[in-house]
Short mmCIF file of C-alpha atoms and ligand atoms in Angstrom, two decimals:
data_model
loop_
_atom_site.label_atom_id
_atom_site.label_comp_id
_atom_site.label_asym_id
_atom_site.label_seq_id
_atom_site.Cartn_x
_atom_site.Cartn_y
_atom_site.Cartn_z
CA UNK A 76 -19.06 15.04 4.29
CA UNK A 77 -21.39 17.36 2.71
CA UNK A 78 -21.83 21.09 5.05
CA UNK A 79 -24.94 22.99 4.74
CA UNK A 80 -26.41 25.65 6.25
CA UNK A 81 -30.26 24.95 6.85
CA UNK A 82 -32.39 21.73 7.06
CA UNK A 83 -33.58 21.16 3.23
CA UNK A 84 -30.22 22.83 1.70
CA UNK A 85 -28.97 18.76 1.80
CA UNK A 86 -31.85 18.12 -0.16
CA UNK A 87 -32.16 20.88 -2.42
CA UNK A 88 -28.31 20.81 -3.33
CA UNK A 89 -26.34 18.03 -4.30
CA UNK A 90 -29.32 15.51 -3.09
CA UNK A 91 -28.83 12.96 -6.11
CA UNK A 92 -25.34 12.74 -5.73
CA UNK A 93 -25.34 12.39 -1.66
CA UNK A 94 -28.20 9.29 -2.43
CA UNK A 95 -26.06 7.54 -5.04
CA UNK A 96 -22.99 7.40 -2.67
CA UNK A 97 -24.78 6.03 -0.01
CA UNK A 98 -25.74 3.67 -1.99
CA UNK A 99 -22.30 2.66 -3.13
CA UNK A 100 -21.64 2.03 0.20
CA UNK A 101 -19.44 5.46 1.06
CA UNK A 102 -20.41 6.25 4.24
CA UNK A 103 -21.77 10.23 3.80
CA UNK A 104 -22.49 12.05 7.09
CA UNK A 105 -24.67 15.38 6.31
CA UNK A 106 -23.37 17.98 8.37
CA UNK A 107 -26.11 21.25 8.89
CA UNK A 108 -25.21 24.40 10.87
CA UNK A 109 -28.17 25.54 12.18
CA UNK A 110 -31.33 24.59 12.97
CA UNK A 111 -33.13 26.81 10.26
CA UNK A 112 -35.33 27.96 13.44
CA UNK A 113 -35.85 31.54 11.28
CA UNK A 114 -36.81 30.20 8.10
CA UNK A 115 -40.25 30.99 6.64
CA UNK A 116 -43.00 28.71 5.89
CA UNK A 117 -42.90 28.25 2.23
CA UNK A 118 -45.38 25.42 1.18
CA UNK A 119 -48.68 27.22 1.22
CA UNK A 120 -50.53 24.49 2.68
CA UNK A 121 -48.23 24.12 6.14
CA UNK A 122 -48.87 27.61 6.60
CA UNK A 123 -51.43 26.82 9.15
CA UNK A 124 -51.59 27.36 13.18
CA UNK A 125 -49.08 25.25 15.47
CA UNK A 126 -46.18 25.67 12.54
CA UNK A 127 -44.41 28.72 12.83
CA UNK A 128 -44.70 28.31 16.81
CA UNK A 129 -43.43 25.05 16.41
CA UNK A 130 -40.98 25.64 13.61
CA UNK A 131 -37.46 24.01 15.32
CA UNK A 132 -39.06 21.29 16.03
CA UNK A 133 -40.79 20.56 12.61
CA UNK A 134 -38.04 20.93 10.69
CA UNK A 135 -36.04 18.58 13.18
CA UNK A 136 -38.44 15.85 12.28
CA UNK A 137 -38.56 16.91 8.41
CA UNK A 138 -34.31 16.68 8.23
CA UNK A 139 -34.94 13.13 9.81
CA UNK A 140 -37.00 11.72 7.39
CA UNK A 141 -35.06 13.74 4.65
CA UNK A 142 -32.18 12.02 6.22
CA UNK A 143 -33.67 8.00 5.97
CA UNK A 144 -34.87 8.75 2.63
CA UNK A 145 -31.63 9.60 0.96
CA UNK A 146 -29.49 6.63 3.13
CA UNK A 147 -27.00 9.29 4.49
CA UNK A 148 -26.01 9.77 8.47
CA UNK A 149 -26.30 13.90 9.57
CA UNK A 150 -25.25 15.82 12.86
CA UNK A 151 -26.19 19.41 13.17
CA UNK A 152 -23.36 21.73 14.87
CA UNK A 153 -26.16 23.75 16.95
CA UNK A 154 -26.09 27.09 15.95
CA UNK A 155 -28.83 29.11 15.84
CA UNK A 156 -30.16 29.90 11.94
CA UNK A 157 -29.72 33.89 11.33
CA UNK A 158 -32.48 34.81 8.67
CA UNK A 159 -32.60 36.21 6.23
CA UNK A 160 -31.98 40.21 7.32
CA UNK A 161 -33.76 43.35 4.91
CA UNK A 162 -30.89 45.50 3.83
CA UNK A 163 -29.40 47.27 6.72
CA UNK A 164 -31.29 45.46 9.36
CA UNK A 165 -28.82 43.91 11.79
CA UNK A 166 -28.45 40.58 12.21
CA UNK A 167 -29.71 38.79 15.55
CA UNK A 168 -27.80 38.47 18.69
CA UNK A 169 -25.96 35.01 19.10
CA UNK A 170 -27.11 33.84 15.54
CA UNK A 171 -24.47 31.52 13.20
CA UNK A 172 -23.31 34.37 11.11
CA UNK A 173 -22.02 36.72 14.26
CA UNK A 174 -20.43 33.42 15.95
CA UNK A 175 -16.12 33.70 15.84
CA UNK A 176 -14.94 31.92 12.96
CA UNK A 177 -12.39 30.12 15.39
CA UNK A 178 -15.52 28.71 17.49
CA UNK A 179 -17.36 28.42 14.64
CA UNK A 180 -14.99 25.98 12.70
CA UNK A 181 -13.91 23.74 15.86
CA UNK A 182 -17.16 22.06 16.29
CA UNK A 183 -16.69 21.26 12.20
CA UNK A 184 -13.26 20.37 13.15
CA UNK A 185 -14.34 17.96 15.91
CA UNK A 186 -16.48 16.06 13.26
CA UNK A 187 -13.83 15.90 10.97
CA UNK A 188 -11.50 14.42 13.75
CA UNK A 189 -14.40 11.87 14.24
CA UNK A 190 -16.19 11.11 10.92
CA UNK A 191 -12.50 11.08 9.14
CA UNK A 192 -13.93 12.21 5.20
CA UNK A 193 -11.83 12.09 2.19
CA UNK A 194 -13.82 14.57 0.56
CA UNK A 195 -15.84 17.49 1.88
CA UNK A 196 -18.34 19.35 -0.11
CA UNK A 197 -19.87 22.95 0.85
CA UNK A 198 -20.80 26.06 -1.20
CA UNK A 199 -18.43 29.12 -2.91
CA UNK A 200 -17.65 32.09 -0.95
CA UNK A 201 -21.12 33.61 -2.39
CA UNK A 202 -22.54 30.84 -0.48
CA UNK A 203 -24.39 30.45 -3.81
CA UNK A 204 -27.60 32.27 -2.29
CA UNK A 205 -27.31 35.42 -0.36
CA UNK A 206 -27.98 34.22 2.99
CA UNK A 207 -25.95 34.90 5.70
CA UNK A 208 -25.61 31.64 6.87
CA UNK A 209 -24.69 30.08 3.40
CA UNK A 210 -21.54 32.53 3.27
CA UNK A 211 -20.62 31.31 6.79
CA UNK A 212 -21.06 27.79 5.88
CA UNK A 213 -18.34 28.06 3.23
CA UNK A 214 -15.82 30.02 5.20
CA UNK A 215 -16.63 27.62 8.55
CA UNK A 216 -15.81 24.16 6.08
CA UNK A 217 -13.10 26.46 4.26
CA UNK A 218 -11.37 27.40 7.44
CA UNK A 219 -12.01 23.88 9.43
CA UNK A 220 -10.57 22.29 5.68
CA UNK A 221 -7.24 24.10 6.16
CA UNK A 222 -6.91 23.56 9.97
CA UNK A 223 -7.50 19.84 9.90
CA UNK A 224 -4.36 18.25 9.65
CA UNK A 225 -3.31 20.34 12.87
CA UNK A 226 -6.62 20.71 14.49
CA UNK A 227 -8.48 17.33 13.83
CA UNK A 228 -5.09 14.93 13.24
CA UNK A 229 -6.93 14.14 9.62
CA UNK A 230 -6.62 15.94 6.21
CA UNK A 231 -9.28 15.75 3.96
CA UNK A 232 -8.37 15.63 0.18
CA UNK A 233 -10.87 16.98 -1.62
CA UNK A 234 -12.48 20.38 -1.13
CA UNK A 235 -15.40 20.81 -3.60
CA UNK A 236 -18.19 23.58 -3.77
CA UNK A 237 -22.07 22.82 -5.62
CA UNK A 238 -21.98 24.05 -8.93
CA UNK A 239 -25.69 22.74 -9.97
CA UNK A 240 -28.42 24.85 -10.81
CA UNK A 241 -26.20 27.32 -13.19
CA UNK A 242 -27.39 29.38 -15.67
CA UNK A 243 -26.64 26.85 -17.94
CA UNK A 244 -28.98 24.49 -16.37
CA UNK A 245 -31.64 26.81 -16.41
CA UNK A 246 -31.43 27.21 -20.22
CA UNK A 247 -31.15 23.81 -21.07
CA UNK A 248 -34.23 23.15 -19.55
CA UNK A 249 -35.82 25.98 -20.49
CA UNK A 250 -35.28 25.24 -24.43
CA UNK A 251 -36.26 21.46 -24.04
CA UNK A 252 -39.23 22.30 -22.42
CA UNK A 253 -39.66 25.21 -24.78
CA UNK A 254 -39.00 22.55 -27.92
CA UNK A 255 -41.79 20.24 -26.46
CA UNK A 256 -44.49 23.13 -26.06
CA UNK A 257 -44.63 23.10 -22.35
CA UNK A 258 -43.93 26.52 -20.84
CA UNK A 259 -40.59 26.05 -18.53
CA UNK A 260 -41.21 29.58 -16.12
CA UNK A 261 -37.99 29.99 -16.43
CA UNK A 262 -38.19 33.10 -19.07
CA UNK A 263 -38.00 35.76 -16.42
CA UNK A 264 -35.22 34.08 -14.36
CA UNK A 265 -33.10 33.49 -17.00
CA UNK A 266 -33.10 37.03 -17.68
CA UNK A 267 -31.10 37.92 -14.69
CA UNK A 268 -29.38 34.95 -13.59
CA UNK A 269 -25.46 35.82 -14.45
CA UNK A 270 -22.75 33.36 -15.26
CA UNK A 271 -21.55 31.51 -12.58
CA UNK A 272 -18.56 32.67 -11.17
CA UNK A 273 -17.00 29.53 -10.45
CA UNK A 274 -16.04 26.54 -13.34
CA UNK A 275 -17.56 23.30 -13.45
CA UNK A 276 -15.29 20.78 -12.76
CA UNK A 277 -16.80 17.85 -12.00
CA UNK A 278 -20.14 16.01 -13.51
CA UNK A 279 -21.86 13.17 -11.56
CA UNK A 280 -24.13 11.13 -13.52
CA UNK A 281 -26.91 10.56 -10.57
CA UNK A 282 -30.40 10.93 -13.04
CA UNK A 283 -31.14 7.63 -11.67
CA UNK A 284 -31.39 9.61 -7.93
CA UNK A 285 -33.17 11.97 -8.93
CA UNK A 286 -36.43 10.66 -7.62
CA UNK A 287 -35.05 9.77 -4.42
CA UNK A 288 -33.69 13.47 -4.17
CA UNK A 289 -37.67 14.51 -5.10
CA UNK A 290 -38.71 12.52 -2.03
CA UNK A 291 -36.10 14.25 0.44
CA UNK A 292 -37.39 17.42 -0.76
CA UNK A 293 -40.55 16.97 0.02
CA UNK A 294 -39.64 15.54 3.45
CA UNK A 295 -39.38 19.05 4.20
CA UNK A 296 -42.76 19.51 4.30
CA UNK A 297 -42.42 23.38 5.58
CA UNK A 298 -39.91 24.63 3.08
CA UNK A 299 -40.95 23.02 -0.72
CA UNK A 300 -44.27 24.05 -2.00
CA UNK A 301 -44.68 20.81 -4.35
CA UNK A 302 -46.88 22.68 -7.16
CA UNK A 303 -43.76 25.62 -7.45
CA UNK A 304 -40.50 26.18 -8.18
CA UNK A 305 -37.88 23.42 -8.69
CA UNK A 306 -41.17 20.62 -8.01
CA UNK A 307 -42.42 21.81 -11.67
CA UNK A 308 -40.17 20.74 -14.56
CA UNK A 309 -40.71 17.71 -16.01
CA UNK A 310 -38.25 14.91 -14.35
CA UNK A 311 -37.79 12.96 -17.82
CA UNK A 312 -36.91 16.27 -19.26
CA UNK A 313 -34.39 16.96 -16.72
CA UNK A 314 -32.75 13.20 -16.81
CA UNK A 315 -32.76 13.36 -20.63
CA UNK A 316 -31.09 16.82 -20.60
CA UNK A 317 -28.76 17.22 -17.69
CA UNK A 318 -28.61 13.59 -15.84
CA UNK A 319 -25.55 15.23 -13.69
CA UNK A 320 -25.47 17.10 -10.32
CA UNK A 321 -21.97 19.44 -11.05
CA UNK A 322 -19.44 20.83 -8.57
CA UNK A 323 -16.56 23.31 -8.68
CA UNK A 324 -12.88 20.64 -7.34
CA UNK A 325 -11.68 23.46 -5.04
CA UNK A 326 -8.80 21.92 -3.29
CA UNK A 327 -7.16 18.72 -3.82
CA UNK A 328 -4.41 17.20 -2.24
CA UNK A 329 -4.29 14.20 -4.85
CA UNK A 330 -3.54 14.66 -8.59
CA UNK A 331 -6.61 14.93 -10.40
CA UNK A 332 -7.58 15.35 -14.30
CA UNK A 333 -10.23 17.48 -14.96
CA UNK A 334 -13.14 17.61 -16.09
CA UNK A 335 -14.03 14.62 -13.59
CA UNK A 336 -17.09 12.64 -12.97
CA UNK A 337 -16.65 11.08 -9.51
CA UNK A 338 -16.21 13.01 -5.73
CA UNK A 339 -13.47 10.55 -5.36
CA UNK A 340 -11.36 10.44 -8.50
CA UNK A 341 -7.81 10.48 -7.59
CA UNK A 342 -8.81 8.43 -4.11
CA UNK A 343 -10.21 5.00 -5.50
CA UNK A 344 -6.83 3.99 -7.29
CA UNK A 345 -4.01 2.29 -5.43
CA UNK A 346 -1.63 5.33 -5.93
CA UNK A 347 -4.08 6.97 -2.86
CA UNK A 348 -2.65 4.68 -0.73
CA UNK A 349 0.06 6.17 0.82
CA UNK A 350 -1.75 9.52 1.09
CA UNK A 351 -4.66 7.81 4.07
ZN1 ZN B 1262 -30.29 27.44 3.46
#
């Protein structure tokens, strides 16, 4: 079970890895919080009349075929997205970040209680991005993690939070790209991007997804401009340099060995068996 806040966070974190499961055969249910009816329109060429009226509904549509690209089930818990607020602007009435944590993390806990995952992945308590809803994501799946034996009559094992896109990813690319002669972008971000406060744990080979996490992203046709950003490094670059997607193990319940390379180390092997 993978929470996110927004339609295109699935796809923009952890995409490779979600796609390679599924096609292993685990059954991975996408969970999303909110309906990401305040986002912007950030692909240039959707910014064009009957989007932003329409924007709920187009990014409906975009998390479905986002959804049947990477293989992967996904409910949204029906809150309402908050935006993005300027400093000291107040955030909207009724919006996912002012909801009661209690209320907030039963209708997570009711999907736990139905789906049933071993492992649940969501983001740090900086939600990894300052947006309101990404903090609220982690401490909804934190809370509904600790309350699920009692509240949901199942107890996930594994807790993790997405660790990709560190600094150190950033710099690896960066020098291959600046080895080859191609210039990455990346000079001024590098610049200010700190250390990441949380450890890599866990590595998951999943280069060969990579393309099928491409396709997802540009599902969301609204949200990934396909000329900027993360759609310009070269992809052989990136398999060649850093074929993982990397997560911080958070909780377990199982005994683990660190580093890891597999979501569900500790779960495959017969010693699990007494802990389903
Ligand atoms: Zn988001």
């Amino acid at each position: 079970m993978s929470v996110h806040a927004h339609p295109d966070d699935e796809s923009s974190k952890g995409a490779a890895t979600l796609a390679k499961y599924a096609a292993e055969g685990v059954d991975v249910l996408v969970v999303t919080c909110t309906g990401g009816e305040r986002g912007d329109v950030l692909n240039p060429a959707m910014d064009k009349p009957g989007v932003r009226e329409n924007l709920a509904e187009i990014r409906r549509a975009e998390m479905a075929a986002a959804r049947e690209i990477l293989g992967v089930r996904q409910r949204f818990l029906g809150f309402t997205d908050s935006g993005l607020p300027a400093p000291g602007e107040a955030l909207p009435d009724g919006c996912f970040a002012l909801q009661p944590l209690e209320e907030a993390a039963g209708r997570l806990l009711q999907l736990i209680g139905e789906f049933r995952p071993h492992v649940i992945v969501t983001y740090d308590e900086t939600g990894g991005y300052p947006h309101p809803d990404h903090i609220r994501t982690h401490e909804v799946t934190l809370a509904a993690f600790e309350a699920a034996r009692a509240r949901a009559g199942w107890q996930p094992m594994k807790l993790y939070y997405h660790a990709a896109l560190s600094r150190d990813w950033f710099l690896a690319m960066h020098q291959a790209m600046t080895a080859r002669g191609i210039d990455s972008g990346m000079a001024d971000l590098l610049e200010e991007l700190p250390q990441p406060a949380i450890e890599t744990t866990t590595r998951v080979p999943c280069a060969e997804y990579f393309e099928t996490r491409d396709r997802a992203l540009l599902a969301h046709t609204t949200q990934i401009d396909p000329q900027a950003g993360f759609m310009r490094h070269p992809r052989g670059i990136e398999r060649e340099v850093w074929p993982t997607e990397d997560y911080h193990l958070a909780r377990s319940l199982v005994e683990v060995v660190t580093p890891e390379d597999d979501l569900f180390a500790g779960l495959r092997e017969p010693v699990a068996e007494g802990v389903r």
